[in-house]
GROMACS .gro file of C-alpha atoms in nm:
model
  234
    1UNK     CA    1   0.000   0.000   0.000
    2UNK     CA    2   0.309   0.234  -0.003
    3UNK     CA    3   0.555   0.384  -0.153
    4UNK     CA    4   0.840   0.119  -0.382
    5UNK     CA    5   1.098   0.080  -0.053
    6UNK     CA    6   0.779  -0.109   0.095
    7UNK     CA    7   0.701  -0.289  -0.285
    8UNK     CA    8   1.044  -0.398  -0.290
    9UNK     CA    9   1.081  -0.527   0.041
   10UNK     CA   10   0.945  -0.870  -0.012
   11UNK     CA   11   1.076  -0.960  -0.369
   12UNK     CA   12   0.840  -1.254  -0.427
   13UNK     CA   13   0.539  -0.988  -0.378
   14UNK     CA   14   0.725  -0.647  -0.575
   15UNK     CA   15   0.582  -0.800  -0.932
   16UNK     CA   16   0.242  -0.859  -0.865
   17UNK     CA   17   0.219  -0.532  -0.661
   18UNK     CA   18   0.333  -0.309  -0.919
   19UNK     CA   19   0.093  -0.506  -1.162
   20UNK     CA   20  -0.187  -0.399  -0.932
   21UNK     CA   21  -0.123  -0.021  -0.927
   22UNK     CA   22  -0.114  -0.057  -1.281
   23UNK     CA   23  -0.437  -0.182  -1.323
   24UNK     CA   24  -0.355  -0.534  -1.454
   25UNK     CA   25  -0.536  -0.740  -1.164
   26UNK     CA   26  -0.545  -1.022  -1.322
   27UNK     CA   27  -0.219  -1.054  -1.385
   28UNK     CA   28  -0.117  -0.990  -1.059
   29UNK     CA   29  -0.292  -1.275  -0.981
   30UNK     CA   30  -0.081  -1.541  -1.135
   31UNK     CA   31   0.251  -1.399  -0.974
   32UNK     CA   32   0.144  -1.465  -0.613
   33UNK     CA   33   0.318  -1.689  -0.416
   34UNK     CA   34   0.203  -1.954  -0.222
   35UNK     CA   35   0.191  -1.901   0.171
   36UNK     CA   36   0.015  -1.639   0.429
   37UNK     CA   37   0.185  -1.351   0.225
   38UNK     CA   38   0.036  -1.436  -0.122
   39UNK     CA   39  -0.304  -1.527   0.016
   40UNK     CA   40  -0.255  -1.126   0.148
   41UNK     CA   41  -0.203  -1.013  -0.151
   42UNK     CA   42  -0.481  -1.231  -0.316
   43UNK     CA   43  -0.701  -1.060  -0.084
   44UNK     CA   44  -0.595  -0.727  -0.132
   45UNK     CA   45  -0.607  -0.689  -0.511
   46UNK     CA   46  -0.904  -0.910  -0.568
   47UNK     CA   47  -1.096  -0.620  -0.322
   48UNK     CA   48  -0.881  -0.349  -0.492
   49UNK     CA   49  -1.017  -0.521  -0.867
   50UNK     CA   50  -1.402  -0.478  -0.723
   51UNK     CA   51  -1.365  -0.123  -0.606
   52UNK     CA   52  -1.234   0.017  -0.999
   53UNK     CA   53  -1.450  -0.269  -1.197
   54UNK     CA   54  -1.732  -0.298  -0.952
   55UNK     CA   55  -1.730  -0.651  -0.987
   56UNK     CA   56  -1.962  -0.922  -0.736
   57UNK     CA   57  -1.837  -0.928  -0.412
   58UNK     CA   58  -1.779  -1.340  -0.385
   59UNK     CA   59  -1.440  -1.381  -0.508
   60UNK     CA   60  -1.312  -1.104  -0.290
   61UNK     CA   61  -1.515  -1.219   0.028
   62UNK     CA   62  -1.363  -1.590  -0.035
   63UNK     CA   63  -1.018  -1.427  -0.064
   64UNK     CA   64  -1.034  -1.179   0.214
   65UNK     CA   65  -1.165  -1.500   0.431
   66UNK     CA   66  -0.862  -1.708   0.356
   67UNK     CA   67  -0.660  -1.412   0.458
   68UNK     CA   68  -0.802  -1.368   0.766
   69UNK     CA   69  -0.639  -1.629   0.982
   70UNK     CA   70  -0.275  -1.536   0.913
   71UNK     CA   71  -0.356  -1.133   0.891
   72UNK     CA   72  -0.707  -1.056   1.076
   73UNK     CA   73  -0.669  -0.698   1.091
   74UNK     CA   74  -0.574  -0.662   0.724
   75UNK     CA   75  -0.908  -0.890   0.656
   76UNK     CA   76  -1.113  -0.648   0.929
   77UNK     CA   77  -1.018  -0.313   0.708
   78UNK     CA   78  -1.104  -0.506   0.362
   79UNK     CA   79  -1.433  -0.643   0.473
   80UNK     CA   80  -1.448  -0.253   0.594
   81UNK     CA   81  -1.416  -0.160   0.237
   82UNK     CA   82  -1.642  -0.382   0.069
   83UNK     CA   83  -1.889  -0.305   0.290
   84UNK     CA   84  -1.842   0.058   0.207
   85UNK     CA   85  -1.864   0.018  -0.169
   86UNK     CA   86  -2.185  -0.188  -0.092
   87UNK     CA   87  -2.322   0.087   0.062
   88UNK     CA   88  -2.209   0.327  -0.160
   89UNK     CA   89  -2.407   0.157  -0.430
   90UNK     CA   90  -2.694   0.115  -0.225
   91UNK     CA   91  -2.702  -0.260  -0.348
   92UNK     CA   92  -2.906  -0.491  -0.136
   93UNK     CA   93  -2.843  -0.841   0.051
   94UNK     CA   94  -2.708  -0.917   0.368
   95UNK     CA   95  -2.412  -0.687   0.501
   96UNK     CA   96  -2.065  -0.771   0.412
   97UNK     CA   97  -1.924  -0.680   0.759
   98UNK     CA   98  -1.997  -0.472   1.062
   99UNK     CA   99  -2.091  -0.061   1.026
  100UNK     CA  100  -1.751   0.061   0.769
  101UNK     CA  101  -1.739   0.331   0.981
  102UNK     CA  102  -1.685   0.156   1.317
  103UNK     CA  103  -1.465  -0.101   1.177
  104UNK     CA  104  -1.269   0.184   1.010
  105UNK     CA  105  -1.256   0.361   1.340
  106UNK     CA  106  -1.147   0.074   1.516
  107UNK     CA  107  -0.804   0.001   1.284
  108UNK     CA  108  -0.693   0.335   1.295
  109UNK     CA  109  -0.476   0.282   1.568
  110UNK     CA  110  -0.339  -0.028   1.404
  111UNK     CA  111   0.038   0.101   1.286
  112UNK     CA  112   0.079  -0.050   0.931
  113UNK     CA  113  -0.254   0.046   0.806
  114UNK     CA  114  -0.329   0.312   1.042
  115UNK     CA  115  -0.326   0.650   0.756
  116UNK     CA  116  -0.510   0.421   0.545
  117UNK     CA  117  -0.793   0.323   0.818
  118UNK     CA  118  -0.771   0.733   0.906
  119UNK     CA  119  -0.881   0.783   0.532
  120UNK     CA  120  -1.112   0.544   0.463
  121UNK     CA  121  -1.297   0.642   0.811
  122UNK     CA  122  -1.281   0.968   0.617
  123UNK     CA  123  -1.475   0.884   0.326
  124UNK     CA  124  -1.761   0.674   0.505
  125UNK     CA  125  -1.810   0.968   0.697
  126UNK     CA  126  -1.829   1.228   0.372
  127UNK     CA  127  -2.004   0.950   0.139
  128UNK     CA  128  -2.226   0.734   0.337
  129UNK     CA  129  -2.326   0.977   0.673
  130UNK     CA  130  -2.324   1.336   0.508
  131UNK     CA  131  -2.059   1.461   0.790
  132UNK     CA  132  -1.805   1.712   0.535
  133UNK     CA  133  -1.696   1.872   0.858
  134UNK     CA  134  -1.558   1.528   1.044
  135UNK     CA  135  -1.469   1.398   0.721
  136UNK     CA  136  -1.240   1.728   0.669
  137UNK     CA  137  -1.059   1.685   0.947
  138UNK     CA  138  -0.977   1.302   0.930
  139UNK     CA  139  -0.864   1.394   0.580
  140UNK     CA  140  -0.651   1.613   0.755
  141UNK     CA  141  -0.522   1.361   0.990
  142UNK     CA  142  -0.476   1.091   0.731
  143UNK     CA  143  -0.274   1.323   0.527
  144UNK     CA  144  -0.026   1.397   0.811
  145UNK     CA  145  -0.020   1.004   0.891
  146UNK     CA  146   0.023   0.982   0.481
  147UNK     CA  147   0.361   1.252   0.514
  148UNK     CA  148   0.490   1.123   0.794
  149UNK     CA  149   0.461   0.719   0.661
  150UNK     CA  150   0.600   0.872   0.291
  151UNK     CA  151   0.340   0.718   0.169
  152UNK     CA  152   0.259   0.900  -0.167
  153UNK     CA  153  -0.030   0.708  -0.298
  154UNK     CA  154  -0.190   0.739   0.061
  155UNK     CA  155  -0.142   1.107   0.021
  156UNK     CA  156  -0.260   1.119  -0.336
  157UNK     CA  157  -0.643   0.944  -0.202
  158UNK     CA  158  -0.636   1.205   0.030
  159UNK     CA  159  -0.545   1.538  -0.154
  160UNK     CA  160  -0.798   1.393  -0.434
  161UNK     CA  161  -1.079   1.389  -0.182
  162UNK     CA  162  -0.946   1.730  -0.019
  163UNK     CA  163  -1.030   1.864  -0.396
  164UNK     CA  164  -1.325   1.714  -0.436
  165UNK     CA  165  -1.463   1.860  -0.133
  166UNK     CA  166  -1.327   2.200  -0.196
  167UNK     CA  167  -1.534   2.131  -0.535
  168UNK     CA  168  -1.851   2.132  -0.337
  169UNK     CA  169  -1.735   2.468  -0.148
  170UNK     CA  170  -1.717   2.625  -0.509
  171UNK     CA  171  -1.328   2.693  -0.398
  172UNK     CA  172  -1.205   2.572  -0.806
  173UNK     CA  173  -0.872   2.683  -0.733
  174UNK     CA  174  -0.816   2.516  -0.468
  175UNK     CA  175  -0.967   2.165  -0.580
  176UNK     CA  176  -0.747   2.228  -0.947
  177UNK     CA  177  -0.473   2.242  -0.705
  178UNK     CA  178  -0.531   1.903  -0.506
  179UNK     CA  179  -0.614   1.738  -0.844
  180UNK     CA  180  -0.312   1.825  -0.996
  181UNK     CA  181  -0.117   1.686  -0.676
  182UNK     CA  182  -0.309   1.411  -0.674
  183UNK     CA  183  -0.241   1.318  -1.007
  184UNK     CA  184   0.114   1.373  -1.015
  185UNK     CA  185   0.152   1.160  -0.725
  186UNK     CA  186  -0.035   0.886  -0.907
  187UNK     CA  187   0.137   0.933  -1.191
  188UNK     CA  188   0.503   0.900  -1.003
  189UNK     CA  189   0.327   0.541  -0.820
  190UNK     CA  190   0.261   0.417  -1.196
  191UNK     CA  191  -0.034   0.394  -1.087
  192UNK     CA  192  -0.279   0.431  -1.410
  193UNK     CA  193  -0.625   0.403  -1.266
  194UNK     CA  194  -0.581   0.607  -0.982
  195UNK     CA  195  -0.473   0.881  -1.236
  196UNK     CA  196  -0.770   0.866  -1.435
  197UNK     CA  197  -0.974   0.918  -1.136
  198UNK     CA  198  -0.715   1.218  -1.097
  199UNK     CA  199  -0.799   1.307  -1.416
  200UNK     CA  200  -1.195   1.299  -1.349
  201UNK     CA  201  -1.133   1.562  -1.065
  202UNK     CA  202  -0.928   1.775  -1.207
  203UNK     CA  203  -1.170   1.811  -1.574
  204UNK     CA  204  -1.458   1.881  -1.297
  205UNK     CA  205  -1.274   2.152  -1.143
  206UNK     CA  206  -1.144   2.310  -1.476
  207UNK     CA  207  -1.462   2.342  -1.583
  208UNK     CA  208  -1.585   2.357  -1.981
  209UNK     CA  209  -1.206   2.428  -2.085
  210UNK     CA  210  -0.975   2.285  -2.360
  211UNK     CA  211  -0.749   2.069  -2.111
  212UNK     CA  212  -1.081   1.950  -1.902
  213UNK     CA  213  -1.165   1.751  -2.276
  214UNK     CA  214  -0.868   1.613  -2.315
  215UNK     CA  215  -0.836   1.494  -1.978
  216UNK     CA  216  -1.187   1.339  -2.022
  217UNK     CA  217  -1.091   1.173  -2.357
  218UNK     CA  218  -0.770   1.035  -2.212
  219UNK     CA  219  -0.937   0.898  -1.918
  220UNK     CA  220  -1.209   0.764  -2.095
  221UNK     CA  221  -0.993   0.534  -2.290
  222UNK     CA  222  -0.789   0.447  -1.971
  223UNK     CA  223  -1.142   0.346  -1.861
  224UNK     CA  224  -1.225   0.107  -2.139
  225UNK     CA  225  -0.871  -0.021  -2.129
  226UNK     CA  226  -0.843  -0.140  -1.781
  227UNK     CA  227  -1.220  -0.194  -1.799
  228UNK     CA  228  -1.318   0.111  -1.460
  229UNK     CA  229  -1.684   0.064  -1.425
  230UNK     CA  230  -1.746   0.361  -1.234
  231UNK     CA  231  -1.543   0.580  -1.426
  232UNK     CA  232  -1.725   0.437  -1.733
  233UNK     CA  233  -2.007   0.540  -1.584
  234UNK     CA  234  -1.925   0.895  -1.507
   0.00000   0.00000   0.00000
């Protein structure tokens, strides 16, 4: 989930983790090792594939469940997620996993994913309970965790989300601002979805402008490339 010192740390895992921020999930897949670590990993991108694709939950659920043994808080915060993006889409069925927000909440004083639990307790609170004000200033916590971690792609989610909330203020320069951070920290993780969504932030702040089209058609074939439902759908 960070920067490349962490990628690189565990060889075996540096492939199919640089094959997930580029979008190729599925072949991320088939360079997992066997063992606690890959099953992790499994778990991770197979959640990470639903969020961008919107796919059905099983496959991630399964993986996330034979994860959860060996790594059960890692399992906690992406049962957290899917349970957010089920939410989100205000699908129906059974819940996932406890209240996102809780769980969320709960991991954020768990070291290794404890910006990354800040800002996703962030977003439930913006998204799914209407609270800009609480959300702000988690967003401004999990950006100091993000600094302090040098965790770029942490800090990229939550400069994107800083943007998109100054969007809603009316503040466009300041939301063009934390889109174009956003997506140059994306773009230095080679990390090609997260820059489209990047890219769908900054054309909404630039308004009816020259560069906002481009940026649309660009991410729009990113989109159909890598297959991003909900950028599709935008």
């Amino acid at each position: 989930m960070t920067h490349d010192a962490t990628y690189f740390a565990v060889p075996a895992l540096a492939a199919a983790r640089h094959l997930q921020r580029a979008g190729q999930w599925d072949t991320a897949l088939r360079y997992l090792p066997d063992g606690p670590a890959g099953a992790a990993l499994r778990a991770e991108i197979l959640v990470d594939r639903q969020s961008w694709r919107l796919d059905p939950f099983d496959e991630a659920l399964a993986a996330v469940g034979a994860a959860a043994g060996a790594e059960p808080e890692l399992a906690a915060f992406l049962t957290a997620q899917l349970e957010y993006f089920r939410l989100l889409r205000k699908l129906d069925g059974a819940p996932l996993g406890p209240d996102p927000a809780e769980a969320f909440g709960l991991l954020d004083g768990h070291a290794p994913l404890a910006g990354w639990a800040a800002f996703w307790h962030s977003i439930t609170l913006d998204n799914l309970h209407g609270d800009a004000t609480a959300a702000a200033a988690g967003y401004a916590r999990a950006l100091t965790l993000a600094r302090a971690a040098d965790d770029p792609l942490l800090e990229s989610y939550v400069v994107r989300h800083q943007g998109g909330q100054a969007l809603d203020d009316g503040d466009r320069e300041r939301a063009t601002a934390l889109a174009r951070r956003s997506l140059q920290l994306r773009a230095g993780c080679g990390a090609r979805p997260h820059v489209a969504a990047a890219q769908a932030l900054l054309a909404d702040a630039l308004g009816e402008t020259e560069e906002a089209a481009e940026l649309r058609s660009i991410l729009a074939r990113t989109a159909d490339e890598l297959d991003l439902a909900w950028l599709k759908q935008e």
